[in-house]
CSV table of C-alpha atoms in Angstrom, one decimal:
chain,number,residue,atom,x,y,z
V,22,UNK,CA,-46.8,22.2,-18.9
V,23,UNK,CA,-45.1,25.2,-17.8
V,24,UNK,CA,-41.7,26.1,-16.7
V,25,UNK,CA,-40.3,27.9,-13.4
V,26,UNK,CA,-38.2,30.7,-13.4
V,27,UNK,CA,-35.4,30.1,-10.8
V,28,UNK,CA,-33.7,33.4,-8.8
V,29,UNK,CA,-31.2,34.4,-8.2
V,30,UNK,CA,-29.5,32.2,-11.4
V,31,UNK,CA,-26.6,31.5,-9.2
V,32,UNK,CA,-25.6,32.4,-5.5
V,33,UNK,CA,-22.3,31.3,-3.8
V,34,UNK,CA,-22.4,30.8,0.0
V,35,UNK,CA,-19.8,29.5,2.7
V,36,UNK,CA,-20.5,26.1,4.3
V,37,UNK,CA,-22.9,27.0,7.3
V,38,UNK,CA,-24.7,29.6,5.7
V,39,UNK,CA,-28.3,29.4,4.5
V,40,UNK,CA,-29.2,29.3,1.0
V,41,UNK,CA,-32.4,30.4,-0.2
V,42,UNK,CA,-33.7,30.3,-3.8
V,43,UNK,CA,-37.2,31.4,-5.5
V,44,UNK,CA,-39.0,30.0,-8.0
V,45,UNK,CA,-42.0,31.6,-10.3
V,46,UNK,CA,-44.6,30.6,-12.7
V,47,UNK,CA,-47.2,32.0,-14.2
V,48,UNK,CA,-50.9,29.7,-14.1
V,49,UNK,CA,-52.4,27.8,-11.7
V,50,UNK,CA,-50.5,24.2,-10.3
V,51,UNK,CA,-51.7,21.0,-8.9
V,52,UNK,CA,-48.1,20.6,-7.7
V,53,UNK,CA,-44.8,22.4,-7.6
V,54,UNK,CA,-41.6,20.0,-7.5
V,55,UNK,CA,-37.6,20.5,-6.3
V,56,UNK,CA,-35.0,18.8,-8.0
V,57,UNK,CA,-30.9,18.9,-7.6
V,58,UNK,CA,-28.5,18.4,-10.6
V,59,UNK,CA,-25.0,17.7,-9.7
V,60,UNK,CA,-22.5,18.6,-12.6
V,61,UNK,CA,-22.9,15.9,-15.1
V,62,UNK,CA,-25.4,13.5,-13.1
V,63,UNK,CA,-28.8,12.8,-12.9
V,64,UNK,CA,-31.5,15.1,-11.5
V,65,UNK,CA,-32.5,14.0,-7.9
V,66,UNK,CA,-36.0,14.7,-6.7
V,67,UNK,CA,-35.6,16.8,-3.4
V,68,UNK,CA,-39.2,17.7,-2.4
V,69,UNK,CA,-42.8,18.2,-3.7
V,70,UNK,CA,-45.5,20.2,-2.3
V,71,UNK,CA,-49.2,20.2,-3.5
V,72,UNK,CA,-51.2,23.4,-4.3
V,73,UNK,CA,-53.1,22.9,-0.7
V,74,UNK,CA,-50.2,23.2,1.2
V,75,UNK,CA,-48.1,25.9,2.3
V,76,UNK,CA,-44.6,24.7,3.6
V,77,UNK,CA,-43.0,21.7,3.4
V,78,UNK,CA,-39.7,20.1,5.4
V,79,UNK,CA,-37.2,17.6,4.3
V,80,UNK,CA,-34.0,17.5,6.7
V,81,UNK,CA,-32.2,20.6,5.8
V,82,UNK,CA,-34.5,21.4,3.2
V,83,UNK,CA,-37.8,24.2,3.7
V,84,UNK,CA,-40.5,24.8,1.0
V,85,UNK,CA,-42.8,26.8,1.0
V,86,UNK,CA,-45.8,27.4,-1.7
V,87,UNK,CA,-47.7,30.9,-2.1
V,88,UNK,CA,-50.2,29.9,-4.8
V,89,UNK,CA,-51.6,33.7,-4.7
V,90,UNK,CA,-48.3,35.1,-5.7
V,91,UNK,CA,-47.4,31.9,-8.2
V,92,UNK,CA,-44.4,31.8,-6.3
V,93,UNK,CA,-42.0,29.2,-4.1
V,94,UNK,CA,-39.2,29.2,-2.0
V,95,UNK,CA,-36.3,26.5,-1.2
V,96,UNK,CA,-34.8,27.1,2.0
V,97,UNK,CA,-31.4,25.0,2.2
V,98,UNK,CA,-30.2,25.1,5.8
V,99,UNK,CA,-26.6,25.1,7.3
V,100,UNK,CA,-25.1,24.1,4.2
V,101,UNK,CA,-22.6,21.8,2.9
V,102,UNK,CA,-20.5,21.5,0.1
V,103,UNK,CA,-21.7,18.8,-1.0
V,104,UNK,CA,-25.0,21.1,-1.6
V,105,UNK,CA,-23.0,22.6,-4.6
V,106,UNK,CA,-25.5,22.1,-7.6
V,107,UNK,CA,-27.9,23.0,-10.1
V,108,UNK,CA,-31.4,23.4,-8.6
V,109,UNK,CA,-34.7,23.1,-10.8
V,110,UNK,CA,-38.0,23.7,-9.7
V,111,UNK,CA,-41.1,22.0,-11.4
V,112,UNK,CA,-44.7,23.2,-11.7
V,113,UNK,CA,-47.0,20.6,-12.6
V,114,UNK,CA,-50.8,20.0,-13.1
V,115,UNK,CA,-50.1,16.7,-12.0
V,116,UNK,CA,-50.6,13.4,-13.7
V,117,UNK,CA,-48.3,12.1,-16.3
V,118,UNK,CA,-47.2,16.2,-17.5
V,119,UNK,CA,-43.9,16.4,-18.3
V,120,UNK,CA,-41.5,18.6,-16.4
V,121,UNK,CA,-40.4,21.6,-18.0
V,122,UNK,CA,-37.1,23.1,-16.6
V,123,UNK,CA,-35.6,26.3,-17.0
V,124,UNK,CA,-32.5,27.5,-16.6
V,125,UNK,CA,-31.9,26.6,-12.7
V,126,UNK,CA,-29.8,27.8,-9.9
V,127,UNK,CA,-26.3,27.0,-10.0
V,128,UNK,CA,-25.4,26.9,-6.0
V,129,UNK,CA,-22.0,27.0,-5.1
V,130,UNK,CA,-21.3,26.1,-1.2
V,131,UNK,CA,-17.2,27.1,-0.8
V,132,UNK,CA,-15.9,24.9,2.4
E,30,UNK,CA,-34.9,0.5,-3.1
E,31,UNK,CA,-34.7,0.0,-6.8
E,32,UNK,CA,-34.3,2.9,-9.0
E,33,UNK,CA,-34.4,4.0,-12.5
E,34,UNK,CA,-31.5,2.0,-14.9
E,35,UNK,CA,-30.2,3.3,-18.0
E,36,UNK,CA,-28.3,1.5,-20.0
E,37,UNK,CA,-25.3,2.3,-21.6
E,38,UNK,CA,-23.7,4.5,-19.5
E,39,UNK,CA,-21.6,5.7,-21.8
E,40,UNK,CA,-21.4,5.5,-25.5
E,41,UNK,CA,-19.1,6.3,-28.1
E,42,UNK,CA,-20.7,6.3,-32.0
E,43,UNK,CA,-19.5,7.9,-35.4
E,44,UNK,CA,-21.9,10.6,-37.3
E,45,UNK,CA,-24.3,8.9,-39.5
E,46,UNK,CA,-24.5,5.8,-37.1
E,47,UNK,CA,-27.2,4.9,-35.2
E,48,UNK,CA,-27.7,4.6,-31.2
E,49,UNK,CA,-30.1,2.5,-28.9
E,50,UNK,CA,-30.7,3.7,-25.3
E,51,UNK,CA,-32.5,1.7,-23.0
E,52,UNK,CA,-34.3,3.0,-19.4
E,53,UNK,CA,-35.8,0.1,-16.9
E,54,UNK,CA,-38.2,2.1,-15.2
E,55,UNK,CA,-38.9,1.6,-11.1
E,56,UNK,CA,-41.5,-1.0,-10.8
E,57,UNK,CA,-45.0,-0.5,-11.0
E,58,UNK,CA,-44.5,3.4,-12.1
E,59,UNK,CA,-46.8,3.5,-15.3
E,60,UNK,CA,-45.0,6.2,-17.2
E,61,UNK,CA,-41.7,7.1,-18.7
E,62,UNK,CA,-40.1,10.5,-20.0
E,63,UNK,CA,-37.0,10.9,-22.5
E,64,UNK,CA,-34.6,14.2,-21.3
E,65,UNK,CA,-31.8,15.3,-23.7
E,66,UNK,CA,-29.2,17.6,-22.1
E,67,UNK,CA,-26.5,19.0,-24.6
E,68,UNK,CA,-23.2,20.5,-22.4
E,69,UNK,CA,-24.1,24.0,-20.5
E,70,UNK,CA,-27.9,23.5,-21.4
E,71,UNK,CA,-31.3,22.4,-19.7
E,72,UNK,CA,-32.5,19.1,-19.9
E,73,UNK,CA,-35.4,19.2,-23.0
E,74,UNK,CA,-38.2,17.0,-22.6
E,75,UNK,CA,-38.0,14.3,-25.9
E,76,UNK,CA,-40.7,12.0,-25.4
E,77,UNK,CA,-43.3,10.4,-22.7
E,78,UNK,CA,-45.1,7.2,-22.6
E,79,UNK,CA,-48.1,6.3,-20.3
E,80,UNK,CA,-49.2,2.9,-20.5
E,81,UNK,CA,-47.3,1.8,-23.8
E,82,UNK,CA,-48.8,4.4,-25.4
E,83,UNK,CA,-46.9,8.2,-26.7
E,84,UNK,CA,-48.5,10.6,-24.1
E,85,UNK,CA,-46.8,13.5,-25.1
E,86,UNK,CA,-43.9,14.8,-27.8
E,87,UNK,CA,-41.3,18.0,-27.4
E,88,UNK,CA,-38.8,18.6,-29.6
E,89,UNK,CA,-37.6,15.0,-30.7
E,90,UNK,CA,-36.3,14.9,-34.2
E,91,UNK,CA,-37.6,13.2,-36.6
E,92,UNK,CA,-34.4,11.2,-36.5
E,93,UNK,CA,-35.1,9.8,-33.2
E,94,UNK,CA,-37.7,7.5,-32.2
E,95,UNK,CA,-39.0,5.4,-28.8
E,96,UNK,CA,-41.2,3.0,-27.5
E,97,UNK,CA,-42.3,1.5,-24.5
E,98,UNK,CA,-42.6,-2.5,-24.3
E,99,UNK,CA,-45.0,-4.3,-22.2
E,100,UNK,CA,-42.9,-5.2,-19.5
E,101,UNK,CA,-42.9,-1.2,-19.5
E,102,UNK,CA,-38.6,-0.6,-20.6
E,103,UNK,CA,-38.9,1.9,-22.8
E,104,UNK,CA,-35.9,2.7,-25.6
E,105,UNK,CA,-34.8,5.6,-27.5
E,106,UNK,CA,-33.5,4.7,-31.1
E,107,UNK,CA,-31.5,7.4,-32.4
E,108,UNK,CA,-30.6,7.2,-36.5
E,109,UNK,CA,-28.3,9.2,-38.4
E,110,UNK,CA,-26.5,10.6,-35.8
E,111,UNK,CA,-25.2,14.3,-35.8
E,112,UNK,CA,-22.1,16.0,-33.7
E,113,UNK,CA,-25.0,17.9,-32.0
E,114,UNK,CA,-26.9,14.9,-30.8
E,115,UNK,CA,-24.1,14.2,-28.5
E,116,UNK,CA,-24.9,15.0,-24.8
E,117,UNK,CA,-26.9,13.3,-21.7
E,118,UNK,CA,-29.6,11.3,-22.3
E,119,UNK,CA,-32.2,11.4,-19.5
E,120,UNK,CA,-35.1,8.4,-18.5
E,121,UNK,CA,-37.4,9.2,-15.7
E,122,UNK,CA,-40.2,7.3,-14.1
E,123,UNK,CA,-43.2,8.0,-12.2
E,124,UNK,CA,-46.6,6.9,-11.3
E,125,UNK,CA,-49.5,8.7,-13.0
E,126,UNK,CA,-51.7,9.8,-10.1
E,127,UNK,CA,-48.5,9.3,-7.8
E,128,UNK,CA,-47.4,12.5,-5.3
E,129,UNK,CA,-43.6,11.6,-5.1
E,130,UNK,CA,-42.2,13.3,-7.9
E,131,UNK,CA,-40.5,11.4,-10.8
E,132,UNK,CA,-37.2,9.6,-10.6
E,133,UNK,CA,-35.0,9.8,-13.3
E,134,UNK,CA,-31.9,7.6,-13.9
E,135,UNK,CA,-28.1,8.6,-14.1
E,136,UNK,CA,-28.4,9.1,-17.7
E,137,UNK,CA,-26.4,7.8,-20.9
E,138,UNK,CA,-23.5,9.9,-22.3
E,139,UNK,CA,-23.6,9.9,-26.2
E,140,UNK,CA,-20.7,11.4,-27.8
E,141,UNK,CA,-20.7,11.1,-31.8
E,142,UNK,CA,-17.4,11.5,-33.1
């Protein structure tokens, strides 16, 4: 397993606005996964996109993969404040590998 | 659609006492994972089952131990307990060769007092 490095660490927006957040590993993926953290909750699954595929939509939400630079992107789009979270991403081989998170991106949407 | 329970929600124990947390994973998803995450920090993988069986370990003290039953629950027994074991206590599912990403439940608060 191997764990992604989220940037920026934390970004504070005004409701409307775009967020955008990058995540980096370092060796090949089978998968690369999303997930939202709200202050003292569980971690909710937001997206996955396989190593095949390049971008990836979910409602307000944009991924997009570049396997050559071992990089991804999360694109939120006219935010909310209810977007105000932690955000994790997840590279995976795939299987049953455990997720490894890092430090995440604390987003802050002000209304 | 049915998700992943934990069970307690909360939970209030004394040092040296010991703790049982219980996850229900979703149905038919074949493996679980343990998550510890102490205030201000990452969650930190524990433990994983596939199958009934330990698929994989991370930094699970030796005070701790789990299982998964055949009807696939899985529970983390906790002995001893330590002011520093207090934090959230995550359970996630998912299915082995599945592409949906793993669902984990809402978590049980320990505090040890």
């Amino acid at each position: 397993s191997q764990q992604g490095e989220e940037d920026p660490q934390a970004l504070s927006i005004q409701e409307g606005e775009n967020a955008t957040m990058n995540c980096s590993y370092k060796t090949s993926i089978n998968n690369l996964q999303w997930y939202r953290q709200n202050s003292g909750r569980g971690l909710v699954h937001l997206i996955l996109i396989r190593s095949n595929e390049r971008e990836k939509h979910s409602g307000r939400l944009r991924v997009t993969l570049d396997t050559s630079k071992k990089s991804s992107s999360l694109l939120i789009t006219a935010s909310r404040a209810a977007d105000t979270a932690s955000y994790f991403c997840a590279p995976t081989q795939g299987g049953s590998e455990k997720l490894v998170f890092g430090k995440g991106m604390k987003l802050t949407v002000n209304p | 659609a049915a998700g992943v329970i934990q069970s307690p929600r909360h939970l209030i124990k004394e040092k040296r006492e010991t703790a049982t947390l219980k996850c229900y994973p979703i149905p038919r998803h074949d493996t679980v994972y343990w998550y510890q995450q102490g205030p201000g920090q990452d969650p930190q993988f524990l433990i994983s089952f596939y199958e009934k069986m330990q698929s994989d370990k991370g930094s699970i003290p030796d005070r701790f131990s789990a299982q998964q039953f055949s009807d696939y629950h899985s529970e983390l027994n906790m002995s001893s307990l330590e002011l520093g074991d207090s934090a959230l206590y995550f359970c996630a599912s998912s299915l082995r060769f599945g592409t949906y990403g793993y669902t984990f439940g809402s978590g049980t608060r320990l505090t040890v007092v």
